[in-house]
Amino acid sequence: MVEIAKTSLQAIDIEATLRLILKNAIRALGGSSGVIATWSEAERRFVVSASYALDSTALAQLNPILNEAVPDLAGSKDSTHLLSELYPDLALPASEQGVRQNPIIALPLQIAGKWLGLIYILRPLNASAFLETDRPVLAAFADQAAIALQNAKLAHLLAEEKRTIESVLEHTADGIMSIDSLRQLISFNLTMEKLTGYSRGEVLGKECFRVLRLRNHKGENMCLLNCPLLTDSCAGSPTLERQGVIEAKDGRPIDVAMVYSIIRSPSGKAISAVVNVRDVSQVRQLENLRETFLSMLGHELQTPLSIIKGYANTLSRSDSHWNEETVQQGLQVIEEESDRLSKIVNRLLLASRISTGTSPLRKEPIQLPSIANKVARRLQAVTSAHTFEFDFQSDFPSVLADPELIEEVLTNLVENAIKYSPEGGKIRLSGSLAGKMVRVSVSDEGVGIPAEELPHIFERFHRLKNSSAQATKGIGLGLYICKSIIEAHGGTIEASSQPGKGSLFTFSLPLGQGAAA
Ligand code: ADP
């Protein structure tokens, strides 16, 4: 019995446990073989889970009996039946020893009145029939088998539950890791691996502060100063939050919000913690963008508004009489500044429509050389310091694109070429064919762009920090709009520059179907 109980508790190999129970039951009841059948939910019948001293032929013969006997067993008040009485003609095939087997005793395996299975013990044919006094003996073994089955069922459920939880934790959108009291990493989910670039093999067992190096936004080491596992307090909430920057394997900083769920001993000492790590880089970028946007709005809208208000106030003063020329000049400034304001508002609206995808393209065959010409002619009127040069082949193909949006792109590029070459110079607009794409370039001889700034100039609200850019009016949306428009057409845009000598902006557009030379 001790042997059985021990094995049942382990509930690892249920078949071995049931076989052991069977073997002991057979020995105790003077049987020669036996079967334990359990209910299969999938097959909706009793199937053999363990057998002892029965070959496959004998088992096949016994199989129908397992299910047929159930109604009789279920109907029996004391849940015991001597099947030899129920099946007096039963003649089972020869066992391993060549002995025909009979009689049989059977009992249900029950837990809290619920059937889990059946136990059958068989005696040799020539042995004496089972008696009522055999019932309690078998009942003890039936109880053992029922407990073992129940344990196995629970273990199975637990394992399944564990697998479900592990799979949820593994694939959750947030990074999840756990650390012990020494702050060594004991688990690290897939999202953490993707976020940091570390595989769990590289980090498990290592101290988390050596791997992730959490710092606050001032650059101070939060693991030394403020690790939640080092606080010996269980007052208040069982979770603690930290915001900061962790370091990916390649050294890349990642903005994160970490929530520590701390498991404490009764004395309040931290034993371990499960940490939820959320990547908040995008949120932070949006916050930065919002701040830049607000400061840009303050600056770029405030100036024309102040000028308009100043001139309007001056011109409307009843105690002064202005001559016609002064009034005209004042009105012209008001008109120019209003135009600037409306241009800023239009750019903001276009940028917003582009980023929300609510600006559908109205594509038609367009002639890029004539649009480039139109833009240059319009802008030549505002500068005498710049000369324009064109280089488009005469049979330049037409392109399928939205004419208004492409004009907006060229206007932005040429305006920038003028703005960022304050000393004047040549502005060259050229076009060429490159396979199934056309390429259009705008170059200037202006201040140029430092190499480290080139990857960022197409970002929203990005303006160069240098004095020449700061001295020039702008909101940092022009190139973002250009990039969005060109990409919406399936093209690309890039910039190159020699600081101090000038810049070159080139966009490409697919020739597209229906476009023709
Ligand atoms: P804005 O001109 O309104 O600031 P843009 O998005 O058009 O915004 O340009 C972004 C930044 O790129 C500018 O602030 C400027 O520093 C730089 N830039 C753009 N075009 C040129 C150019 N042709 N030459 C030098 N710098 C340029």
Coordinates of C-alpha atoms and ligand atoms in Angstrom, one line a residue:
M1 CA 0.0 0.0 0.0
V2 CA 2.8 2.4 0.8
E3 CA 4.3 1.7 -2.6
I4 CA 1.0 2.5 -4.2
A5 CA 0.4 5.7 -2.3
K6 CA 3.8 7.0 -3.1
T7 CA 3.4 6.3 -6.8
S8 CA -0.1 7.8 -6.8
L9 CA 1.1 11.0 -5.3
Q10 CA 3.7 11.4 -8.0
A11 CA 1.0 10.9 -10.5
I12 CA 3.5 11.0 -13.3
D13 CA 3.1 7.6 -15.0
I14 CA -0.6 6.9 -14.4
E15 CA -0.5 3.6 -16.3
A16 CA 2.4 2.2 -14.2
T17 CA 0.5 3.3 -11.0
L18 CA -2.7 1.6 -12.1
R19 CA -0.8 -1.5 -13.0
L20 CA 0.7 -1.6 -9.6
I21 CA -2.7 -1.2 -8.0
L22 CA -4.1 -4.0 -10.2
K23 CA -1.2 -6.3 -9.3
N24 CA -1.7 -5.8 -5.6
A25 CA -5.5 -6.2 -5.9
I26 CA -5.0 -9.4 -7.9
R27 CA -2.6 -10.7 -5.2
A28 CA -5.0 -9.8 -2.4
L29 CA -8.0 -11.4 -4.0
G30 CA -6.4 -14.5 -5.3
G31 CA -6.9 -13.4 -8.9
S32 CA -4.8 -14.1 -12.0
S33 CA -5.4 -11.0 -14.1
G34 CA -7.2 -7.7 -14.2
V35 CA -8.1 -4.6 -16.0
I36 CA -8.7 -0.9 -15.1
A37 CA -10.9 0.9 -17.7
T38 CA -11.4 4.6 -17.7
W39 CA -14.0 6.8 -19.3
S40 CA -12.8 8.4 -22.5
E41 CA -14.7 11.6 -23.2
A42 CA -13.5 11.6 -26.8
E43 CA -14.7 8.1 -27.5
R44 CA -17.7 8.2 -25.2
R45 CA -16.9 4.8 -23.8
F46 CA -14.7 2.9 -21.3
V47 CA -11.3 2.1 -22.6
V48 CA -8.5 0.0 -21.1
S49 CA -6.1 2.2 -19.2
A50 CA -4.1 -0.6 -17.5
S51 CA -4.1 -4.4 -17.6
Y52 CA -2.3 -7.1 -15.9
A53 CA -1.6 -10.6 -17.2
L54 CA -4.0 -10.3 -20.2
D55 CA -2.8 -10.5 -23.8
S56 CA -4.2 -8.4 -26.6
T57 CA -6.7 -11.1 -27.6
A58 CA -8.1 -11.4 -24.1
L59 CA -8.3 -7.6 -23.9
A60 CA -10.2 -7.5 -27.2
Q61 CA -12.7 -10.0 -25.9
L62 CA -13.1 -8.1 -22.7
N63 CA -13.6 -4.7 -24.3
P64 CA -17.3 -5.0 -25.1
I65 CA -18.0 -6.3 -21.6
L66 CA -16.4 -3.2 -20.1
N67 CA -19.1 -1.1 -21.5
E68 CA -22.0 -3.5 -21.4
A69 CA -21.5 -4.1 -17.7
V70 CA -21.8 -0.4 -16.8
P71 CA -25.6 -0.2 -16.7
D72 CA -25.7 -3.2 -14.3
L73 CA -22.9 -1.8 -12.1
A74 CA -24.6 1.7 -12.2
G75 CA -27.9 0.2 -11.1
S76 CA -26.4 -1.6 -8.2
K77 CA -27.0 0.0 -4.9
D78 CA -23.8 -1.1 -3.2
S79 CA -21.9 -0.5 -6.5
T80 CA -20.6 -4.0 -6.3
H81 CA -21.3 -6.9 -8.6
L82 CA -20.0 -10.2 -9.1
L83 CA -19.8 -10.3 -12.8
S84 CA -19.5 -14.1 -12.8
E85 CA -23.2 -14.0 -11.9
L86 CA -24.0 -11.5 -14.6
Y87 CA -22.1 -13.5 -17.2
P88 CA -22.4 -17.1 -16.2
D89 CA -21.5 -18.2 -19.8
L90 CA -18.5 -16.0 -20.1
A91 CA -15.6 -17.9 -21.4
L92 CA -12.5 -15.8 -21.9
P93 CA -9.7 -17.0 -24.1
A94 CA -6.7 -18.7 -22.6
S95 CA -4.4 -16.4 -20.6
E96 CA -0.6 -16.5 -20.9
Q97 CA -0.6 -19.5 -18.7
G98 CA -3.2 -21.2 -20.9
V99 CA -5.8 -21.1 -18.2
R100 CA -9.4 -20.1 -19.1
Q101 CA -10.4 -17.2 -16.9
N102 CA -13.4 -16.7 -14.8
P103 CA -15.0 -15.7 -12.5
I104 CA -14.8 -11.8 -12.5
I105 CA -15.4 -9.2 -9.9
A106 CA -15.9 -5.6 -10.8
L107 CA -16.2 -2.3 -9.0
P108 CA -16.6 1.3 -10.1
L109 CA -13.8 3.8 -9.4
Q110 CA -15.5 6.8 -7.8
I111 CA -14.6 10.2 -6.4
A112 CA -17.4 12.1 -4.7
G113 CA -20.0 9.9 -6.4
K114 CA -18.5 10.5 -9.8
W115 CA -17.4 7.6 -12.0
L116 CA -13.9 7.7 -13.2
G117 CA -13.6 4.1 -14.3
L118 CA -13.9 0.5 -13.5
I119 CA -11.7 -2.1 -12.0
Y120 CA -12.0 -5.8 -12.9
I121 CA -10.3 -8.7 -11.3
L122 CA -10.4 -12.1 -12.9
R123 CA -9.8 -15.5 -11.3
P124 CA -8.8 -18.7 -13.1
L125 CA -11.7 -20.6 -14.5
N126 CA -11.3 -23.4 -12.1
A127 CA -11.0 -21.1 -9.1
S128 CA -13.8 -20.5 -6.6
A129 CA -16.2 -17.6 -7.3
F130 CA -15.9 -14.2 -5.7
L131 CA -17.9 -13.7 -2.5
E132 CA -19.5 -10.6 -1.0
T133 CA -16.6 -10.6 1.5
D134 CA -14.2 -9.8 -1.3
R135 CA -16.0 -6.5 -2.0
P136 CA -14.4 -4.4 0.7
V137 CA -11.0 -5.7 -0.2
L138 CA -11.4 -4.7 -3.8
A139 CA -13.1 -1.4 -2.7
A140 CA -9.8 -0.4 -1.0
F141 CA -7.9 -0.9 -4.2
A142 CA -10.6 0.8 -6.2
D143 CA -10.3 3.9 -3.9
Q144 CA -6.5 3.9 -4.5
A145 CA -7.0 3.7 -8.2
A146 CA -9.7 6.5 -8.1
I147 CA -7.3 8.8 -6.2
A148 CA -4.5 8.0 -8.6
L149 CA -6.7 8.8 -11.5
Q150 CA -7.9 12.0 -9.9
N151 CA -4.3 13.0 -9.2
A152 CA -3.4 12.4 -12.8
K153 CA -6.3 14.3 -14.0
L154 CA -5.4 17.3 -11.7
A155 CA -1.8 17.1 -12.8
H156 CA -2.9 17.1 -16.4
L157 CA -5.1 20.1 -15.8
L158 CA -2.4 21.9 -14.0
A159 CA 0.1 21.2 -16.8
E160 CA -2.4 22.5 -19.3
E161 CA -3.1 25.6 -17.3
K162 CA 0.6 26.1 -16.9
R163 CA 1.1 25.8 -20.7
T164 CA -1.7 28.3 -21.3
I165 CA -0.3 30.8 -18.9
E166 CA 3.2 30.3 -20.3
S167 CA 2.0 30.8 -23.8
V168 CA 0.1 34.0 -22.8
L169 CA 3.1 35.3 -20.9
E170 CA 5.4 34.4 -23.8
H171 CA 3.4 36.2 -26.5
T172 CA 2.0 39.1 -24.6
A173 CA 2.6 42.6 -26.2
D174 CA 4.6 43.6 -23.1
G175 CA 7.9 42.3 -22.0
I176 CA 7.7 40.1 -18.9
M177 CA 10.6 38.9 -16.8
S178 CA 11.0 37.7 -13.3
I179 CA 13.9 38.2 -10.9
D180 CA 14.9 36.5 -7.6
S181 CA 15.9 38.2 -4.3
L182 CA 19.5 38.5 -5.6
R183 CA 18.1 40.3 -8.6
Q184 CA 19.1 37.5 -10.9
L185 CA 16.9 36.9 -14.0
I186 CA 14.9 33.7 -13.7
S187 CA 12.6 34.2 -16.7
F188 CA 12.6 36.4 -19.8
N189 CA 9.8 36.2 -22.3
L190 CA 9.9 36.3 -26.1
T191 CA 8.8 40.0 -26.1
M192 CA 11.8 40.8 -23.9
E193 CA 14.0 39.0 -26.3
K194 CA 12.7 41.0 -29.2
L195 CA 12.8 44.3 -27.3
T196 CA 16.3 44.0 -26.0
G197 CA 18.0 41.7 -28.6
Y198 CA 19.2 39.4 -25.9
S199 CA 18.3 35.7 -26.0
R200 CA 17.2 34.2 -22.7
G201 CA 20.2 31.9 -22.8
E202 CA 22.4 35.0 -22.6
V203 CA 20.6 36.6 -19.6
L204 CA 19.1 33.9 -17.4
G205 CA 21.0 33.7 -14.1
K206 CA 22.6 37.1 -14.6
E207 CA 21.8 40.1 -12.5
C208 CA 19.2 42.2 -14.2
F209 CA 20.9 45.5 -13.4
R210 CA 24.0 44.3 -15.3
V211 CA 21.9 43.4 -18.3
L212 CA 19.3 46.1 -18.6
R213 CA 21.1 49.0 -16.8
L214 CA 17.9 51.0 -16.1
R215 CA 18.6 54.7 -15.9
N216 CA 16.3 57.7 -15.3
H217 CA 16.1 60.4 -17.9
K218 CA 18.9 62.3 -16.2
G219 CA 21.1 59.3 -16.9
E220 CA 21.3 58.2 -13.2
N221 CA 21.6 54.5 -12.4
M222 CA 18.1 53.6 -11.1
C223 CA 19.2 50.0 -10.1
L224 CA 21.6 51.5 -7.6
L225 CA 19.4 54.3 -6.4
N226 CA 16.0 53.0 -6.5
C227 CA 15.5 49.3 -7.2
P228 CA 12.0 48.2 -6.0
L229 CA 13.5 45.0 -4.7
L230 CA 15.8 46.8 -2.3
T231 CA 12.9 48.6 -0.6
D232 CA 12.0 46.6 2.5
S233 CA 8.4 47.8 2.7
C234 CA 5.2 46.2 1.9
A235 CA 3.1 49.2 2.7
G236 CA 0.6 50.4 0.1
S237 CA 0.4 48.8 -3.3
P238 CA 2.1 45.4 -3.9
T239 CA 3.2 46.9 -7.3
L240 CA 5.8 49.6 -7.9
E241 CA 6.4 51.5 -11.0
R242 CA 9.6 52.9 -12.6
Q243 CA 10.1 54.8 -15.8
G244 CA 13.4 55.2 -17.4
V245 CA 15.7 54.0 -20.2
I246 CA 17.1 50.5 -20.5
E247 CA 19.9 49.4 -22.8
A248 CA 19.4 46.9 -25.6
K249 CA 22.2 44.4 -26.5
D250 CA 23.4 46.7 -29.3
G251 CA 23.6 49.6 -26.8
R252 CA 20.4 51.2 -28.2
P253 CA 18.4 53.1 -25.5
I254 CA 14.8 52.0 -25.0
D255 CA 12.3 54.1 -23.1
V256 CA 10.3 51.9 -20.8
A257 CA 7.7 51.9 -18.1
M258 CA 8.3 49.0 -15.7
V259 CA 5.7 47.6 -13.2
Y260 CA 7.2 45.4 -10.5
S261 CA 4.9 42.9 -8.8
I262 CA 6.8 42.0 -5.7
I263 CA 6.4 38.8 -3.7
R264 CA 7.4 39.4 -0.1
S265 CA 8.1 37.3 3.0
P266 CA 5.9 37.8 6.0
S267 CA 8.6 40.2 7.4
G268 CA 8.2 42.3 4.2
K269 CA 11.5 41.3 2.6
A270 CA 11.3 41.0 -1.2
I271 CA 11.7 37.4 -2.3
S272 CA 11.2 37.8 -6.0
A273 CA 9.4 40.0 -8.5
V274 CA 7.6 39.7 -11.8
V275 CA 8.3 42.7 -13.9
N276 CA 6.2 44.0 -16.7
V277 CA 8.3 46.0 -19.2
R278 CA 6.4 48.3 -21.6
D279 CA 8.2 49.9 -24.5
V280 CA 7.1 53.6 -24.3
S281 CA 9.5 55.0 -27.0
Q282 CA 6.7 55.8 -29.3
V283 CA 4.7 57.6 -26.6
R284 CA 7.8 59.5 -25.7
Q285 CA 8.4 60.4 -29.3
L286 CA 4.9 61.7 -29.6
E287 CA 5.3 63.7 -26.4
N288 CA 8.5 65.3 -27.8
L289 CA 6.7 65.9 -31.1
R290 CA 3.9 67.6 -29.3
E291 CA 6.3 69.8 -27.4
T292 CA 8.2 70.7 -30.6
F293 CA 4.9 71.4 -32.3
L294 CA 3.7 73.7 -29.6
S295 CA 6.9 75.7 -29.4
M296 CA 7.0 75.9 -33.2
L297 CA 3.4 77.1 -33.3
G298 CA 4.2 79.7 -30.6
H299 CA 7.1 81.0 -32.5
E300 CA 5.9 80.8 -36.1
L301 CA 2.3 82.0 -35.5
Q302 CA 3.1 84.6 -32.9
T303 CA 5.5 86.6 -35.2
P304 CA 3.1 87.3 -38.1
L305 CA 0.2 87.8 -35.7
S306 CA 2.2 90.5 -33.8
I307 CA 3.1 92.2 -37.0
I308 CA -0.5 92.2 -38.3
K309 CA -1.8 93.5 -35.0
G310 CA 0.9 96.2 -34.8
Y311 CA 0.2 97.5 -38.3
A312 CA -3.6 97.3 -37.9
N313 CA -3.3 99.2 -34.6
T314 CA -1.1 101.9 -36.1
L315 CA -3.1 102.4 -39.3
S316 CA -6.4 102.6 -37.4
R317 CA -5.3 105.3 -34.9
S318 CA -7.8 108.2 -35.1
D319 CA -5.2 110.7 -33.9
S320 CA -2.8 110.2 -36.8
H321 CA -3.2 110.9 -40.5
W322 CA -1.2 108.6 -42.7
N323 CA -0.3 109.4 -46.2
E324 CA -1.4 107.1 -49.0
E325 CA 2.0 105.4 -49.4
T326 CA 2.4 104.5 -45.7
V327 CA -1.2 103.1 -45.7
Q328 CA -0.4 101.0 -48.8
Q329 CA 2.9 99.7 -47.3
G330 CA 1.2 98.8 -44.1
L331 CA -1.6 97.0 -45.9
Q332 CA 0.9 95.1 -48.0
V333 CA 2.7 93.9 -44.9
I334 CA -0.6 92.8 -43.4
E335 CA -1.4 90.9 -46.6
E336 CA 2.0 89.2 -46.7
E337 CA 1.9 88.2 -43.1
S338 CA -1.7 86.9 -43.6
D339 CA -0.4 84.9 -46.5
R340 CA 2.3 83.4 -44.4
L341 CA -0.2 82.4 -41.7
S342 CA -2.5 80.8 -44.2
K343 CA 0.4 78.9 -45.8
I344 CA 1.4 77.6 -42.3
V345 CA -2.2 76.5 -41.6
N346 CA -2.5 74.9 -45.1
R347 CA 0.8 73.0 -44.5
L348 CA -0.4 71.8 -41.1
L349 CA -3.7 70.7 -42.6
L350 CA -2.0 68.9 -45.5
A351 CA 0.5 67.2 -43.1
S352 CA -2.4 66.1 -40.9
R353 CA -4.4 64.8 -44.0
I354 CA -1.4 62.9 -45.2
S355 CA -0.6 61.3 -41.8
T356 CA -4.2 60.2 -41.3
G357 CA -4.4 59.0 -44.9
T358 CA -7.5 61.2 -45.7
S359 CA -6.0 62.8 -48.7
P360 CA -6.7 60.6 -51.7
L361 CA -4.4 60.9 -54.7
R362 CA -6.0 62.2 -57.9
K363 CA -3.7 60.7 -60.4
E364 CA -3.5 61.8 -64.1
P365 CA -0.7 61.9 -66.7
I366 CA 1.4 65.0 -65.8
Q367 CA 4.3 66.7 -67.5
L368 CA 7.0 67.2 -64.8
P369 CA 9.1 69.7 -66.9
S370 CA 6.2 72.1 -67.3
I371 CA 5.3 71.9 -63.6
A372 CA 8.9 72.5 -62.7
N373 CA 8.9 75.5 -65.1
K374 CA 5.7 76.9 -63.6
V375 CA 7.0 76.6 -60.0
A376 CA 10.4 78.3 -61.0
R377 CA 8.6 81.1 -62.8
R378 CA 6.4 81.8 -59.8
L379 CA 9.3 81.8 -57.3
Q380 CA 11.7 83.7 -59.6
A381 CA 9.4 86.6 -58.9
V382 CA 10.4 86.6 -55.2
T383 CA 14.1 86.5 -55.6
S384 CA 16.6 88.4 -57.8
A385 CA 19.7 86.8 -56.1
H386 CA 19.0 83.4 -57.7
T387 CA 19.1 82.2 -61.3
F388 CA 17.2 79.1 -62.4
E389 CA 18.5 76.4 -64.8
F390 CA 16.6 73.6 -66.4
D391 CA 17.8 70.3 -67.7
F392 CA 14.9 68.0 -68.8
Q393 CA 15.2 66.0 -72.0
S394 CA 12.8 67.1 -74.7
D395 CA 10.9 63.8 -74.8
F396 CA 10.6 63.5 -71.0
P397 CA 7.8 61.0 -70.4
S398 CA 4.6 61.9 -68.7
V399 CA 4.0 60.4 -65.3
L400 CA 0.8 59.2 -63.6
A401 CA 0.6 61.4 -60.5
D402 CA -1.5 64.0 -58.6
P403 CA -0.5 67.3 -60.3
E404 CA -1.4 69.5 -57.3
L405 CA 0.6 67.4 -54.8
I406 CA 3.6 67.1 -57.1
E407 CA 3.5 70.9 -57.6
E408 CA 3.5 71.2 -53.8
V409 CA 6.6 69.0 -53.6
L410 CA 8.5 71.0 -56.2
T411 CA 7.4 74.3 -54.6
N412 CA 8.7 73.1 -51.2
L413 CA 12.0 72.0 -52.7
V414 CA 12.6 75.2 -54.7
E415 CA 11.4 77.4 -51.7
N416 CA 14.0 75.7 -49.5
A417 CA 16.7 76.1 -52.2
I418 CA 16.0 79.8 -52.1
K419 CA 15.6 80.0 -48.3
Y420 CA 18.8 78.1 -47.5
S421 CA 21.0 79.9 -50.0
P422 CA 20.8 83.4 -48.6
E423 CA 23.8 84.6 -50.7
G424 CA 21.9 83.6 -53.9
G425 CA 23.3 81.4 -56.6
K426 CA 22.1 78.9 -59.1
I427 CA 19.1 76.7 -58.6
R428 CA 19.0 73.8 -61.0
L429 CA 16.0 71.7 -61.8
S430 CA 16.7 68.5 -63.8
G431 CA 15.0 65.3 -64.8
S432 CA 16.2 62.0 -66.1
L433 CA 14.9 58.5 -66.7
A434 CA 16.1 55.5 -64.6
G435 CA 14.5 52.3 -65.7
K436 CA 10.8 52.3 -64.9
M437 CA 11.2 55.5 -62.8
V438 CA 11.8 59.1 -63.5
R439 CA 14.1 61.1 -61.3
V440 CA 13.7 64.8 -60.6
S441 CA 16.4 66.9 -58.8
V442 CA 16.5 70.3 -57.3
S443 CA 20.0 71.6 -56.4
D444 CA 21.2 74.8 -54.9
E445 CA 24.5 76.5 -53.9
G446 CA 23.5 77.4 -50.4
V447 CA 24.5 76.6 -46.8
G448 CA 24.2 72.8 -47.2
I449 CA 23.3 70.2 -44.5
P450 CA 25.7 68.5 -42.2
A451 CA 25.9 64.7 -42.9
E452 CA 24.6 63.7 -39.4
E453 CA 21.4 65.8 -40.0
L454 CA 20.6 64.3 -43.4
P455 CA 18.8 61.2 -42.1
H456 CA 16.5 63.4 -40.0
I457 CA 15.5 66.3 -42.3
F458 CA 12.4 64.5 -43.6
E459 CA 11.0 64.0 -40.1
R460 CA 8.0 66.0 -38.9
F461 CA 9.0 69.4 -37.3
H462 CA 12.7 68.6 -37.7
R463 CA 14.8 71.8 -38.2
L464 CA 18.5 72.1 -38.2
K465 CA 19.9 73.5 -35.0
N466 CA 22.5 75.7 -36.7
S467 CA 22.2 79.5 -36.8
S468 CA 21.5 79.8 -40.6
A469 CA 18.5 77.4 -40.3
Q470 CA 17.3 79.1 -37.1
A471 CA 17.5 82.5 -38.7
T472 CA 15.3 81.3 -41.5
K473 CA 11.5 81.1 -41.1
G474 CA 10.0 77.6 -41.3
I475 CA 8.1 75.0 -39.3
G476 CA 9.9 71.8 -40.4
L477 CA 7.0 70.4 -42.3
G478 CA 8.0 71.0 -45.9
L479 CA 10.2 68.0 -46.4
Y480 CA 8.0 65.7 -44.3
I481 CA 5.1 66.6 -46.7
C482 CA 7.4 66.0 -49.7
K483 CA 8.4 62.6 -48.5
S484 CA 4.8 61.6 -47.7
I485 CA 3.5 62.7 -51.1
I486 CA 6.3 61.0 -53.0
E487 CA 6.0 57.8 -51.0
A488 CA 2.2 57.8 -51.5
H489 CA 3.0 57.7 -55.2
G490 CA 5.3 54.7 -54.8
G491 CA 8.4 56.8 -55.1
T492 CA 11.4 57.8 -53.0
I493 CA 13.1 61.0 -52.0
E494 CA 16.6 61.6 -50.8
A495 CA 19.0 64.4 -50.1
S496 CA 22.8 64.8 -50.3
S497 CA 24.8 67.8 -49.5
Q498 CA 28.2 69.4 -49.2
P499 CA 28.0 71.8 -46.2
G500 CA 28.8 75.3 -47.3
K501 CA 28.6 74.4 -51.0
G502 CA 24.9 73.4 -51.5
S503 CA 22.3 70.7 -51.4
L504 CA 20.8 68.3 -53.8
F505 CA 17.3 66.8 -53.4
T506 CA 16.1 64.0 -55.7
F507 CA 12.8 62.3 -55.9
S508 CA 11.8 59.4 -58.1
L509 CA 8.4 58.4 -59.3
P510 CA 7.2 55.3 -61.1
L511 CA 6.3 55.8 -64.8
G512 CA 3.1 53.9 -64.0
Q513 CA 0.5 52.4 -66.4
G514 CA -1.0 54.9 -68.8
A515 CA 2.0 57.2 -68.6
A516 CA 3.6 57.9 -72.0
A517 CA 6.5 59.7 -73.6
Ligands
ADP1 P1 11.5 74.3 -42.9 O1 12.2 74.8 -44.1 O2 10.1 74.8 -42.7 O3 12.3 74.4 -41.6 P2 11.6 71.7 -44.1 O4 11.0 70.4 -43.7 O5 11.3 72.2 -45.5 O6 11.3 72.7 -43.0 O7 13.2 71.4 -44.0 C1 13.7 70.9 -42.8 C2 15.1 71.4 -42.5 O8 16.0 70.9 -43.5 C3 15.2 72.9 -42.6 O9 14.9 73.5 -41.3 C4 16.6 73.1 -43.0 O10 17.5 73.1 -41.9 C5 17.0 71.8 -43.8 N1 16.9 72.1 -45.3 C6 15.9 71.8 -46.1 N2 16.2 72.1 -47.4 C7 17.4 72.6 -47.3 C8 18.3 73.2 -48.3 N3 18.0 73.2 -49.6 N4 19.5 73.5 -47.9 C9 19.9 73.5 -46.6 N5 19.1 73.0 -45.6 C10 17.9 72.6 -46.0

